[in-house]
């Protein structure tokens, strides 16, 4: 090797060492991998092309020149996931604690710009002490530059964040804007203000894990969309998600060859809904039966579990699934489930992913807690999301579809394209007992039972809605997969545009 080439090889090898052996060992001791190891797991073998490996901070404040490390604490570049192009950045905690300085931010911004221009997903692997203290306002500016790009990229390319270490202060707002947040259990945390500040201001004693660990964000706040036991699984599951998604809002469908028998009937579905109307059943059983290879990638599994959201494939095509879940809160819509599903519906609509809605909803959850916290505005978010969505929308009502919740859950009136109901469906303003008690207020208690039975016979069924054309067909449960796949096939080239507007004003 010539002297000049040797110099380059040495330089690149030095740059790849990041913050050096000691800090790499410290990283391992925390159960964490290095920035480059993470990229290698995330991407297809040997597909990573690094950009900006030799970038250095231009700030003298960072310390003496020997300490000024190549890469400035973030590894950036592009590669493929199962052959799909993606841009990626991976913060290197071994270099200045992965803190974000001006050049670090510039590197991230550069690949964000490339991702937007070239229409491909961007994946950020976050592991950072936040704004680089020595770079002061320049690092704050750097964050804002990233936020600005996150906003411009929203709805244009899928943006995915993995939190694999600390993510605190304003740094949380970039992942917050992205479409999906993955967290590794017990080795990552996110909060706006840390335990020390919390103690000073509110006198609460909390540790980082309780305040902003993966479990907190998966179950309490809903900030995390996916939590997995360790970062290797997180990275593998990001690969799985990318497999479901188009590269950008301009891409057509993503198709995965399916060996599923297209016109299969599924007799077990005929007995999924229990005879006793008050008994719950697991809507996930239906979801799995409809999904190719029973492969369902559930989003926010442990948050607002009265609604299920996630991705599946039907005949090889990605479909977004929203389903009421009768085993939790009887499948009621409440604040959290409305917000959860609304954001998901909007994601699907941005990226031309058709939506399948499975309905068994007794209504909105009553109570002061819900009203005081604004169920009116939050419930409206889901209604808004469905109403503005122009992607193919197929709905199956399995059992209850009462009141406003009937309207909201992708009803015909909100431009549902094909709406099915099972014979067990009950589509009405409210349940028979509640209705009879209101309209037959003056009827004596001992005659009320007849009135309730009467109401149930006349209204708690799918046939009134079908006679109005609000339900396209009442179908045997066993034929659901066949019907749904036929429906999505005929809707594949659907074209629908909303009136021109600068942007809408969803009730936030
Ligand atoms: C510069 C930082 C740094 C930072 C860590 N380091 N955070 N350098 N700016 N923000 C450096 C440390 O000096 C150390 O350098 C190395 O990274 C590893 O840090 P340790 O403290 O040894 O690691 P650990 O014990 O694991 O603790 C990690 C940590 C802690 C919890 C993240 O470092 C920490 O609290 N850092 C400060 C966090 C913070 O307050 N950031 C600002 C948040 S406000 P050496 O050379 O010793 O290895 C913010 C505003 C953004 O981010 C606003 C955007 C709008």
Coordinates of C-alpha atoms and ligand atoms in Angstrom, one line a residue:
X1 CA 0.0 0.0 0.0
X2 CA 1.3 3.4 -0.9
X3 CA 2.1 5.8 1.9
X4 CA -0.7 8.1 0.9
X5 CA -3.3 5.3 1.0
X6 CA -1.9 4.0 4.3
X7 CA -2.5 7.5 5.8
X8 CA -6.2 7.3 4.7
X9 CA -6.6 3.7 6.1
X10 CA -5.1 4.8 9.5
X11 CA -7.3 7.9 9.6
X12 CA -10.5 5.8 8.9
X13 CA -9.5 3.2 11.5
X14 CA -8.9 6.0 14.0
X15 CA -12.3 7.5 13.2
X16 CA -14.0 4.1 13.7
X17 CA -12.7 3.8 17.2
X18 CA -15.0 6.5 18.4
X19 CA -14.2 7.6 22.0
X20 CA -11.7 4.8 22.5
X21 CA -11.5 1.4 24.2
X22 CA -12.3 2.6 27.8
X23 CA -15.5 4.3 26.8
X24 CA -16.5 1.3 24.6
X25 CA -16.1 -1.0 27.6
X26 CA -18.1 1.4 29.7
X27 CA -20.8 1.2 27.0
X28 CA -20.8 -2.6 27.1
X29 CA -21.0 -2.6 30.9
X30 CA -24.3 -0.7 30.6
X31 CA -25.6 -3.5 28.3
X32 CA -25.3 -1.2 25.3
X33 CA -23.7 -1.7 21.9
X34 CA -21.6 0.9 20.0
X35 CA -23.1 3.1 17.4
X36 CA -21.6 1.1 14.5
X37 CA -22.5 -2.3 16.0
X38 CA -26.1 -1.1 16.1
X39 CA -26.0 0.0 12.5
X40 CA -24.6 -3.4 11.4
X41 CA -27.5 -5.2 13.1
X42 CA -30.0 -2.8 11.7
X43 CA -28.9 -2.9 8.1
X44 CA -28.4 -5.7 5.5
X45 CA -24.9 -7.1 5.7
X46 CA -22.2 -4.9 4.2
X47 CA -24.8 -2.4 2.9
X48 CA -23.8 0.6 5.1
X49 CA -22.2 3.5 3.4
X50 CA -21.0 6.1 5.9
X51 CA -21.2 9.8 5.3
X52 CA -19.1 12.4 7.2
X53 CA -16.9 10.0 9.1
X54 CA -14.1 12.6 9.2
X55 CA -16.2 15.5 10.4
X56 CA -14.9 17.2 13.5
X57 CA -16.3 19.9 15.8
X58 CA -14.9 23.2 14.9
X59 CA -15.3 24.5 18.5
X60 CA -12.1 25.1 20.5
X61 CA -14.3 24.8 23.6
X62 CA -14.6 21.1 23.0
X63 CA -11.0 20.8 24.4
X64 CA -7.6 20.2 23.1
X65 CA -7.1 19.0 19.6
X66 CA -6.4 15.4 20.6
X67 CA -9.7 15.2 22.2
X68 CA -11.5 16.5 19.1
X69 CA -12.8 13.1 17.9
X70 CA -13.7 12.3 14.3
X71 CA -17.4 11.9 13.5
X72 CA -18.4 14.4 16.3
X73 CA -20.4 11.8 18.2
X74 CA -22.8 10.5 15.5
X75 CA -22.4 8.0 12.7
X76 CA -24.5 8.8 9.7
X77 CA -25.1 7.2 6.3
X78 CA -27.3 5.0 4.3
X79 CA -27.9 1.3 3.6
X80 CA -30.6 -1.2 3.0
X81 CA -33.1 -3.2 5.0
X82 CA -34.2 -6.3 3.0
X83 CA -33.2 -4.4 -0.1
X84 CA -35.0 -1.2 0.8
X85 CA -33.0 2.0 0.9
X86 CA -32.9 3.8 4.3
X87 CA -31.0 6.7 5.8
X88 CA -29.7 6.2 9.3
X89 CA -28.0 8.1 12.1
X90 CA -26.6 6.5 15.2
X91 CA -25.4 8.6 18.1
X92 CA -22.1 7.5 19.6
X93 CA -22.2 7.8 23.4
X94 CA -18.5 7.1 23.6
X95 CA -17.8 10.5 22.0
X96 CA -18.8 13.4 24.2
X97 CA -21.6 11.3 25.6
X98 CA -23.3 11.3 22.2
X99 CA -24.1 15.0 23.0
X100 CA -25.4 17.1 20.1
X101 CA -23.1 19.9 18.9
X102 CA -23.2 22.0 15.8
X103 CA -21.4 19.5 13.5
X104 CA -23.2 16.6 15.0
X105 CA -26.5 18.3 14.2
X106 CA -25.3 19.2 10.7
X107 CA -24.5 15.6 10.0
X108 CA -28.0 14.5 11.0
X109 CA -29.6 17.3 9.0
X110 CA -27.6 16.4 5.9
X111 CA -29.0 12.8 5.9
X112 CA -32.5 14.0 6.7
X113 CA -32.3 16.3 3.7
X114 CA -31.1 13.3 1.6
X115 CA -33.9 11.1 2.9
X116 CA -36.6 13.7 2.0
X117 CA -35.1 14.5 -1.4
X118 CA -34.7 10.8 -2.4
X119 CA -37.9 9.5 -0.7
X120 CA -36.7 7.0 1.8
X121 CA -37.3 6.3 5.5
X122 CA -35.0 7.8 8.1
X123 CA -34.1 5.9 11.2
X124 CA -32.5 7.6 14.2
X125 CA -30.7 5.6 16.9
X126 CA -30.6 7.9 19.9
X127 CA -28.1 7.6 22.8
X128 CA -27.1 11.0 23.9
X129 CA -26.5 13.3 26.9
X130 CA -28.5 16.0 25.1
X131 CA -27.3 19.5 24.1
X132 CA -23.5 19.6 24.1
X133 CA -22.9 21.9 27.0
X134 CA -19.6 23.3 25.7
X135 CA -21.2 24.4 22.4
X136 CA -24.0 26.4 24.1
X137 CA -26.6 28.0 21.9
X138 CA -25.1 26.4 18.8
X139 CA -26.3 23.0 20.0
X140 CA -29.7 24.4 20.8
X141 CA -29.8 25.8 17.3
X142 CA -28.7 22.4 16.0
X143 CA -31.6 20.7 17.7
X144 CA -34.0 23.2 16.2
X145 CA -32.6 22.5 12.8
X146 CA -33.3 18.8 13.3
X147 CA -36.9 19.5 14.6
X148 CA -37.6 21.7 11.5
X149 CA -36.6 18.8 9.2
X150 CA -38.6 16.3 11.3
X151 CA -41.7 18.5 10.7
X152 CA -41.1 18.9 7.0
X153 CA -40.5 15.2 6.6
X154 CA -43.6 14.3 8.5
X155 CA -46.1 12.6 6.2
X156 CA -43.4 12.6 3.4
X157 CA -41.1 9.8 4.5
X158 CA -41.5 7.4 7.4
X159 CA -39.4 8.5 10.4
X160 CA -38.4 6.0 13.0
X161 CA -36.7 6.6 16.3
X162 CA -35.0 4.1 18.6
X163 CA -34.1 5.2 22.1
X164 CA -31.2 3.1 23.2
X165 CA -29.8 5.2 26.1
X166 CA -30.5 8.6 27.6
X167 CA -32.8 11.0 25.7
X168 CA -33.5 14.0 27.9
X169 CA -34.6 17.7 27.8
X170 CA -35.5 19.2 24.4
X171 CA -33.8 16.2 22.8
X172 CA -37.0 14.2 23.3
X173 CA -38.9 16.4 20.8
X174 CA -37.2 15.0 17.7
X175 CA -38.3 11.4 18.4
X176 CA -41.7 12.8 19.5
X177 CA -42.3 14.2 16.1
X178 CA -41.3 11.0 14.3
X179 CA -43.8 8.3 13.4
X180 CA -42.7 5.5 15.7
X181 CA -40.6 5.3 18.8
X182 CA -38.9 2.1 19.8
X183 CA -37.3 1.7 23.3
X184 CA -35.0 -0.9 24.7
X185 CA -36.2 -2.1 28.1
X186 CA -34.2 -1.0 31.2
X187 CA -31.4 0.6 29.1
X188 CA -33.1 3.7 27.8
X189 CA -35.1 6.6 29.2
X190 CA -36.8 9.8 27.9
X191 CA -38.0 12.8 29.9
X192 CA -38.3 16.5 29.5
X193 CA -36.9 17.1 33.0
X194 CA -34.8 14.6 34.9
X195 CA -35.3 13.2 38.5
X196 CA -33.2 16.0 40.1
X197 CA -35.3 18.8 38.6
X198 CA -38.5 17.0 39.4
X199 CA -37.3 16.7 43.0
X200 CA -36.5 20.4 43.3
X201 CA -39.7 21.6 41.7
X202 CA -42.4 19.1 42.8
X203 CA -40.6 17.3 45.7
X204 CA -41.3 14.0 44.1
X205 CA -38.6 11.3 44.5
X206 CA -38.4 9.3 41.3
X207 CA -35.6 7.5 39.5
X208 CA -34.9 7.7 35.7
X209 CA -36.5 4.3 35.0
X210 CA -39.7 5.1 36.8
X211 CA -39.9 8.6 35.4
X212 CA -39.1 7.8 31.7
X213 CA -38.1 4.2 31.2
X214 CA -39.5 2.0 28.5
X215 CA -42.2 0.5 30.7
X216 CA -43.5 3.9 31.7
X217 CA -43.7 5.1 28.1
X218 CA -45.3 1.9 26.9
X219 CA -48.0 1.7 29.5
X220 CA -48.6 5.1 31.1
X221 CA -47.7 7.9 28.7
X222 CA -48.1 6.1 25.3
X223 CA -44.9 7.9 24.1
X224 CA -43.3 4.6 23.1
X225 CA -44.8 2.6 20.3
X226 CA -42.7 -0.5 20.8
X227 CA -40.6 -1.8 23.7
X228 CA -38.4 -4.9 23.4
X229 CA -36.2 -6.6 25.9
X230 CA -32.9 -5.5 24.5
X231 CA -31.5 -3.4 21.7
X232 CA -30.7 -6.3 19.4
X233 CA -34.4 -7.1 19.3
X234 CA -35.3 -3.5 18.9
X235 CA -33.1 -3.3 15.8
X236 CA -34.5 -6.5 14.4
X237 CA -38.0 -5.3 14.9
X238 CA -37.3 -2.0 13.2
X239 CA -36.3 -4.2 10.2
X240 CA -39.7 -5.9 10.5
X241 CA -41.5 -2.5 10.6
X242 CA -39.7 -1.2 7.5
X243 CA -40.9 -4.3 5.7
X244 CA -44.5 -3.2 6.1
X245 CA -43.9 0.5 5.1
X246 CA -43.6 2.2 1.8
X247 CA -40.5 4.3 1.2
X248 CA -42.3 7.6 1.0
X249 CA -45.8 9.1 0.4
X250 CA -45.1 8.9 -3.3
X251 CA -44.3 5.2 -3.3
X252 CA -47.0 2.7 -4.3
X253 CA -47.8 -0.3 -2.3
X254 CA -45.3 -2.6 -0.8
X255 CA -46.1 -6.2 -1.6
X256 CA -44.8 -9.3 0.0
X257 CA -45.5 -12.5 -1.9
X258 CA -48.1 -14.4 0.0
X259 CA -48.8 -18.1 -0.1
X260 CA -52.2 -17.7 1.7
X261 CA -55.2 -19.2 0.1
X262 CA -57.1 -16.2 -1.1
X263 CA -60.7 -17.5 -1.0
X264 CA -60.5 -19.6 2.1
X265 CA -63.4 -19.6 4.5
X266 CA -62.6 -19.8 8.3
X267 CA -65.4 -21.7 10.0
X268 CA -64.1 -21.0 13.5
X269 CA -65.0 -17.3 13.1
X270 CA -68.7 -18.3 13.1
X271 CA -68.4 -18.9 16.9
X272 CA -66.0 -16.1 17.8
X273 CA -68.7 -13.8 19.2
X274 CA -70.1 -15.4 22.4
X275 CA -73.9 -16.1 22.5
X276 CA -74.0 -14.1 25.7
X277 CA -73.8 -10.5 24.5
X278 CA -72.2 -9.3 27.7
X279 CA -69.3 -11.7 27.3
X280 CA -66.0 -10.4 25.9
X281 CA -63.8 -12.1 23.3
X282 CA -60.4 -11.3 22.0
X283 CA -60.5 -9.2 18.8
X284 CA -56.9 -10.2 18.2
X285 CA -58.2 -13.7 17.3
X286 CA -60.0 -12.2 14.4
X287 CA -57.1 -10.0 13.4
X288 CA -54.7 -13.0 13.3
X289 CA -57.2 -15.0 11.1
X290 CA -57.3 -12.2 8.6
X291 CA -53.6 -11.6 8.4
X292 CA -51.4 -13.4 5.9
X293 CA -49.4 -16.0 7.8
X294 CA -51.1 -14.7 11.0
X295 CA -48.4 -12.0 11.0
X296 CA -49.7 -9.0 12.9
X297 CA -47.3 -6.2 14.0
X298 CA -49.0 -4.6 16.8
X299 CA -48.3 -0.9 17.7
X300 CA -48.6 0.4 21.3
X301 CA -49.6 -3.0 22.5
X302 CA -49.6 -2.1 26.2
X303 CA -51.2 1.4 25.9
X304 CA -55.0 2.0 25.7
X305 CA -55.5 -1.7 25.1
X306 CA -59.2 -1.1 24.6
X307 CA -58.2 -0.5 21.0
X308 CA -55.8 -2.5 18.8
X309 CA -53.7 -0.9 16.1
X310 CA -51.0 -2.4 13.9
X311 CA -49.9 -3.7 10.5
X312 CA -50.8 -6.9 8.7
X313 CA -50.8 -8.0 5.2
X314 CA -53.8 -9.2 3.2
X315 CA -52.9 -11.0 -0.1
X316 CA -49.4 -9.6 0.3
X317 CA -50.4 -6.0 0.6
X318 CA -49.8 -3.9 3.8
X319 CA -53.0 -2.9 5.6
X320 CA -53.4 -0.8 8.8
X321 CA -55.7 -2.4 11.4
X322 CA -57.8 -0.6 13.9
X323 CA -60.0 -2.7 16.1
X324 CA -62.0 -2.2 19.3
X325 CA -60.9 -4.7 21.9
X326 CA -63.9 -6.1 23.9
X327 CA -61.7 -7.7 26.5
X328 CA -60.6 -4.3 27.8
X329 CA -63.1 -1.7 29.0
X330 CA -65.6 -3.6 26.8
X331 CA -64.0 -2.0 23.8
X332 CA -65.2 1.5 24.8
X333 CA -63.6 4.5 23.1
X334 CA -61.9 6.8 25.6
X335 CA -59.4 9.6 25.5
X336 CA -56.3 7.5 25.2
X337 CA -57.7 5.0 22.7
X338 CA -59.1 7.8 20.5
X339 CA -55.7 9.6 20.4
X340 CA -53.9 6.3 19.8
X341 CA -56.1 5.2 16.9
X342 CA -56.3 8.7 15.4
X343 CA -52.6 9.1 15.0
X344 CA -52.4 5.6 13.5
X345 CA -55.2 6.3 11.0
X346 CA -53.4 9.5 10.0
X347 CA -50.1 7.7 9.6
X348 CA -51.8 5.1 7.3
X349 CA -53.5 7.9 5.3
X350 CA -50.2 9.8 4.8
X351 CA -48.5 6.7 3.4
X352 CA -51.3 5.3 1.3
X353 CA -51.9 2.3 3.5
X354 CA -55.5 1.0 3.3
X355 CA -57.3 0.7 6.6
X356 CA -59.3 -2.2 8.0
X357 CA -61.5 -1.3 10.9
X358 CA -63.1 -4.1 13.1
X359 CA -65.9 -2.7 15.2
X360 CA -67.3 -3.8 18.5
X361 CA -67.8 -0.7 20.5
X362 CA -70.5 0.1 23.1
X363 CA -69.8 3.8 22.9
X364 CA -67.6 6.4 24.5
X365 CA -66.5 5.8 28.1
X366 CA -68.7 7.9 30.5
X367 CA -67.5 9.8 33.6
X368 CA -66.2 13.0 35.0
X369 CA -62.6 11.9 34.4
X370 CA -63.2 11.6 30.7
X371 CA -65.3 14.8 30.4
X372 CA -62.9 16.9 32.5
X373 CA -60.0 15.8 30.5
X374 CA -61.6 16.6 27.2
X375 CA -63.0 13.4 25.6
X376 CA -65.0 15.8 23.4
X377 CA -61.9 17.1 21.6
X378 CA -59.9 13.8 21.8
X379 CA -62.8 11.7 20.5
X380 CA -63.1 14.2 17.7
X381 CA -59.5 13.4 16.7
X382 CA -60.5 9.9 15.7
X383 CA -63.6 11.1 13.9
X384 CA -61.5 13.7 12.1
X385 CA -58.8 11.2 11.1
X386 CA -61.2 8.8 9.6
X387 CA -63.2 11.5 7.9
X388 CA -60.2 13.1 6.2
X389 CA -58.6 9.8 5.2
X390 CA -58.8 9.1 1.5
X391 CA -57.1 5.6 1.5
X392 CA -59.3 2.5 0.9
X393 CA -61.4 1.9 4.1
X394 CA -63.0 -1.4 4.8
X395 CA -65.1 -1.9 7.9
X396 CA -66.5 -5.0 9.6
X397 CA -68.9 -4.7 12.5
X398 CA -68.8 -7.9 14.5
X399 CA -71.0 -6.9 17.4
X400 CA -71.8 -3.5 19.0
X401 CA -71.7 -0.3 17.1
X402 CA -73.6 2.1 19.3
X403 CA -74.1 5.9 19.2
X404 CA -71.4 8.3 18.2
X405 CA -68.9 5.5 18.2
X406 CA -70.8 3.9 15.3
X407 CA -70.3 7.0 13.3
X408 CA -66.6 7.4 14.3
X409 CA -65.4 3.9 13.5
X410 CA -65.1 4.3 9.8
X411 CA -68.8 4.3 9.1
X412 CA -70.2 4.7 5.6
X413 CA -71.0 8.3 6.5
X414 CA -67.3 9.0 6.9
X415 CA -66.6 7.7 3.4
X416 CA -66.1 4.1 4.5
X417 CA -65.8 2.3 1.1
X418 CA -67.1 -1.1 1.9
X419 CA -68.8 -1.7 5.2
X420 CA -69.7 -5.3 6.4
X421 CA -71.6 -6.5 9.4
X422 CA -71.8 -9.9 11.0
X423 CA -75.3 -11.2 11.8
X424 CA -74.4 -10.6 15.5
X425 CA -74.0 -6.9 14.8
X426 CA -76.1 -4.4 16.9
X427 CA -76.2 -1.0 15.2
X428 CA -78.3 1.5 17.1
X429 CA -78.3 4.7 19.1
X430 CA -77.7 2.8 22.3
X431 CA -78.2 -0.6 24.0
X432 CA -81.7 -1.9 24.3
X433 CA -82.0 -1.5 28.1
X434 CA -80.8 2.1 28.1
X435 CA -83.0 3.0 25.1
X436 CA -86.1 1.4 26.6
X437 CA -85.6 3.2 29.9
X438 CA -85.5 6.5 28.1
X439 CA -88.3 6.2 25.6
X440 CA -90.6 4.2 27.9
X441 CA -89.9 6.2 31.0
X442 CA -93.5 6.1 32.1
X443 CA -93.9 2.4 31.6
X444 CA -94.0 0.3 34.8
X445 CA -91.0 -1.8 35.7
X446 CA -92.8 -5.1 35.1
X447 CA -93.7 -4.1 31.5
X448 CA -90.3 -2.8 30.7
X449 CA -88.9 -6.2 29.9
X450 CA -91.2 -6.5 26.9
X451 CA -90.2 -3.1 25.7
X452 CA -86.5 -4.0 25.9
X453 CA -87.1 -7.3 24.0
X454 CA -89.1 -5.4 21.4
X455 CA -86.4 -2.8 21.0
X456 CA -83.7 -5.4 20.7
X457 CA -85.7 -7.3 18.1
X458 CA -86.4 -4.2 16.0
X459 CA -83.2 -2.2 16.4
X460 CA -80.2 -4.2 17.9
X461 CA -79.4 -5.9 14.6
X462 CA -77.5 -5.1 11.4
X463 CA -80.6 -5.2 9.2
X464 CA -82.0 -1.7 9.7
X465 CA -78.5 -0.3 8.8
X466 CA -78.4 -2.7 5.8
X467 CA -81.8 -1.6 4.6
X468 CA -80.6 2.0 4.5
X469 CA -77.4 1.0 2.6
X470 CA -75.2 2.0 5.5
X471 CA -74.0 -1.6 5.6
X472 CA -73.1 -3.0 2.2
X473 CA -73.6 -6.7 3.1
X474 CA -74.3 -8.8 6.2
X475 CA -71.8 -11.6 5.9
X476 CA -71.1 -14.9 7.6
X477 CA -68.1 -14.5 9.9
X478 CA -66.5 -17.4 8.2
X479 CA -66.4 -15.5 4.9
X480 CA -64.7 -12.4 6.4
X481 CA -61.3 -12.9 5.0
X482 CA -62.6 -13.6 1.6
X483 CA -64.8 -10.5 1.6
X484 CA -62.2 -8.2 3.0
X485 CA -59.5 -9.3 0.5
X486 CA -62.0 -8.9 -2.4
X487 CA -62.9 -5.5 -1.1
X488 CA -59.3 -4.3 -0.8
X489 CA -58.6 -5.7 -4.3
X490 CA -61.4 -3.7 -5.9
X491 CA -60.3 -0.6 -4.0
X492 CA -56.6 -0.8 -5.0
X493 CA -56.7 2.0 -7.5
X494 CA -59.0 4.2 -5.5
X495 CA -58.7 7.9 -6.2
X496 CA -60.2 10.5 -3.8
X497 CA -59.0 14.0 -3.1
X498 CA -60.0 16.4 -0.3
X499 CA -60.7 20.0 -1.2
X500 CA -57.5 22.1 -1.4
X501 CA -56.4 23.6 1.8
X502 CA -53.1 24.8 3.3
X503 CA -53.6 22.3 6.1
X504 CA -56.4 21.2 8.2
X505 CA -57.1 22.2 11.8
X506 CA -57.6 18.9 13.6
X507 CA -58.8 19.4 17.2
X508 CA -55.5 19.0 19.0
Ligands
LIG1 C1 -21.1 17.5 26.8 C2 -21.5 15.5 27.9 C3 -22.8 15.7 28.0 C4 -23.3 17.0 27.4 C5 -22.4 13.8 28.8 N1 -21.3 14.3 28.4 N2 -23.4 14.7 28.6 N3 -20.6 16.3 27.3 N4 -22.4 17.8 26.9 N5 -24.6 17.3 27.5 C6 -20.0 13.6 28.5 C7 -19.5 13.5 29.9 O1 -18.7 14.7 30.2 C8 -18.5 12.3 29.8 O2 -17.3 12.7 29.2 C9 -19.3 11.4 28.8 O3 -20.2 12.3 28.1 C10 -20.1 10.3 29.4 O4 -20.9 10.9 30.4 P1 -21.0 10.3 31.9 O5 -21.7 11.3 32.8 O6 -19.7 9.7 32.3 O7 -22.0 9.0 31.6 P2 -23.2 8.5 32.5 O8 -22.7 8.3 33.9 O9 -23.6 7.3 31.8 O10 -24.3 9.6 32.5 C11 -24.9 9.9 31.3 C12 -25.8 11.2 31.5 C13 -24.9 12.3 32.1 C14 -26.9 10.8 32.4 C15 -26.4 11.5 30.2 O11 -23.7 12.4 31.4 C16 -25.6 13.6 32.1 O12 -26.5 13.8 33.0 N6 -25.2 14.5 31.2 C17 -25.8 15.8 31.1 C18 -27.2 15.7 30.6 C19 -27.8 17.1 30.3 O13 -28.2 17.8 31.3 N7 -27.9 17.5 29.1 C20 -28.4 18.7 28.7 C21 -30.0 18.5 28.6 S1 -30.8 19.9 28.1 P3 -16.0 12.0 29.4 O14 -14.9 12.7 28.6 O15 -15.7 12.0 30.9 O16 -16.1 10.5 28.9 C22 -30.9 19.7 26.5 C23 -31.6 20.8 25.9 C24 -31.9 20.5 24.5 O17 -30.5 18.7 26.0 C25 -32.8 21.6 24.0 C26 -33.2 21.4 22.6 C27 -34.3 22.4 22.3

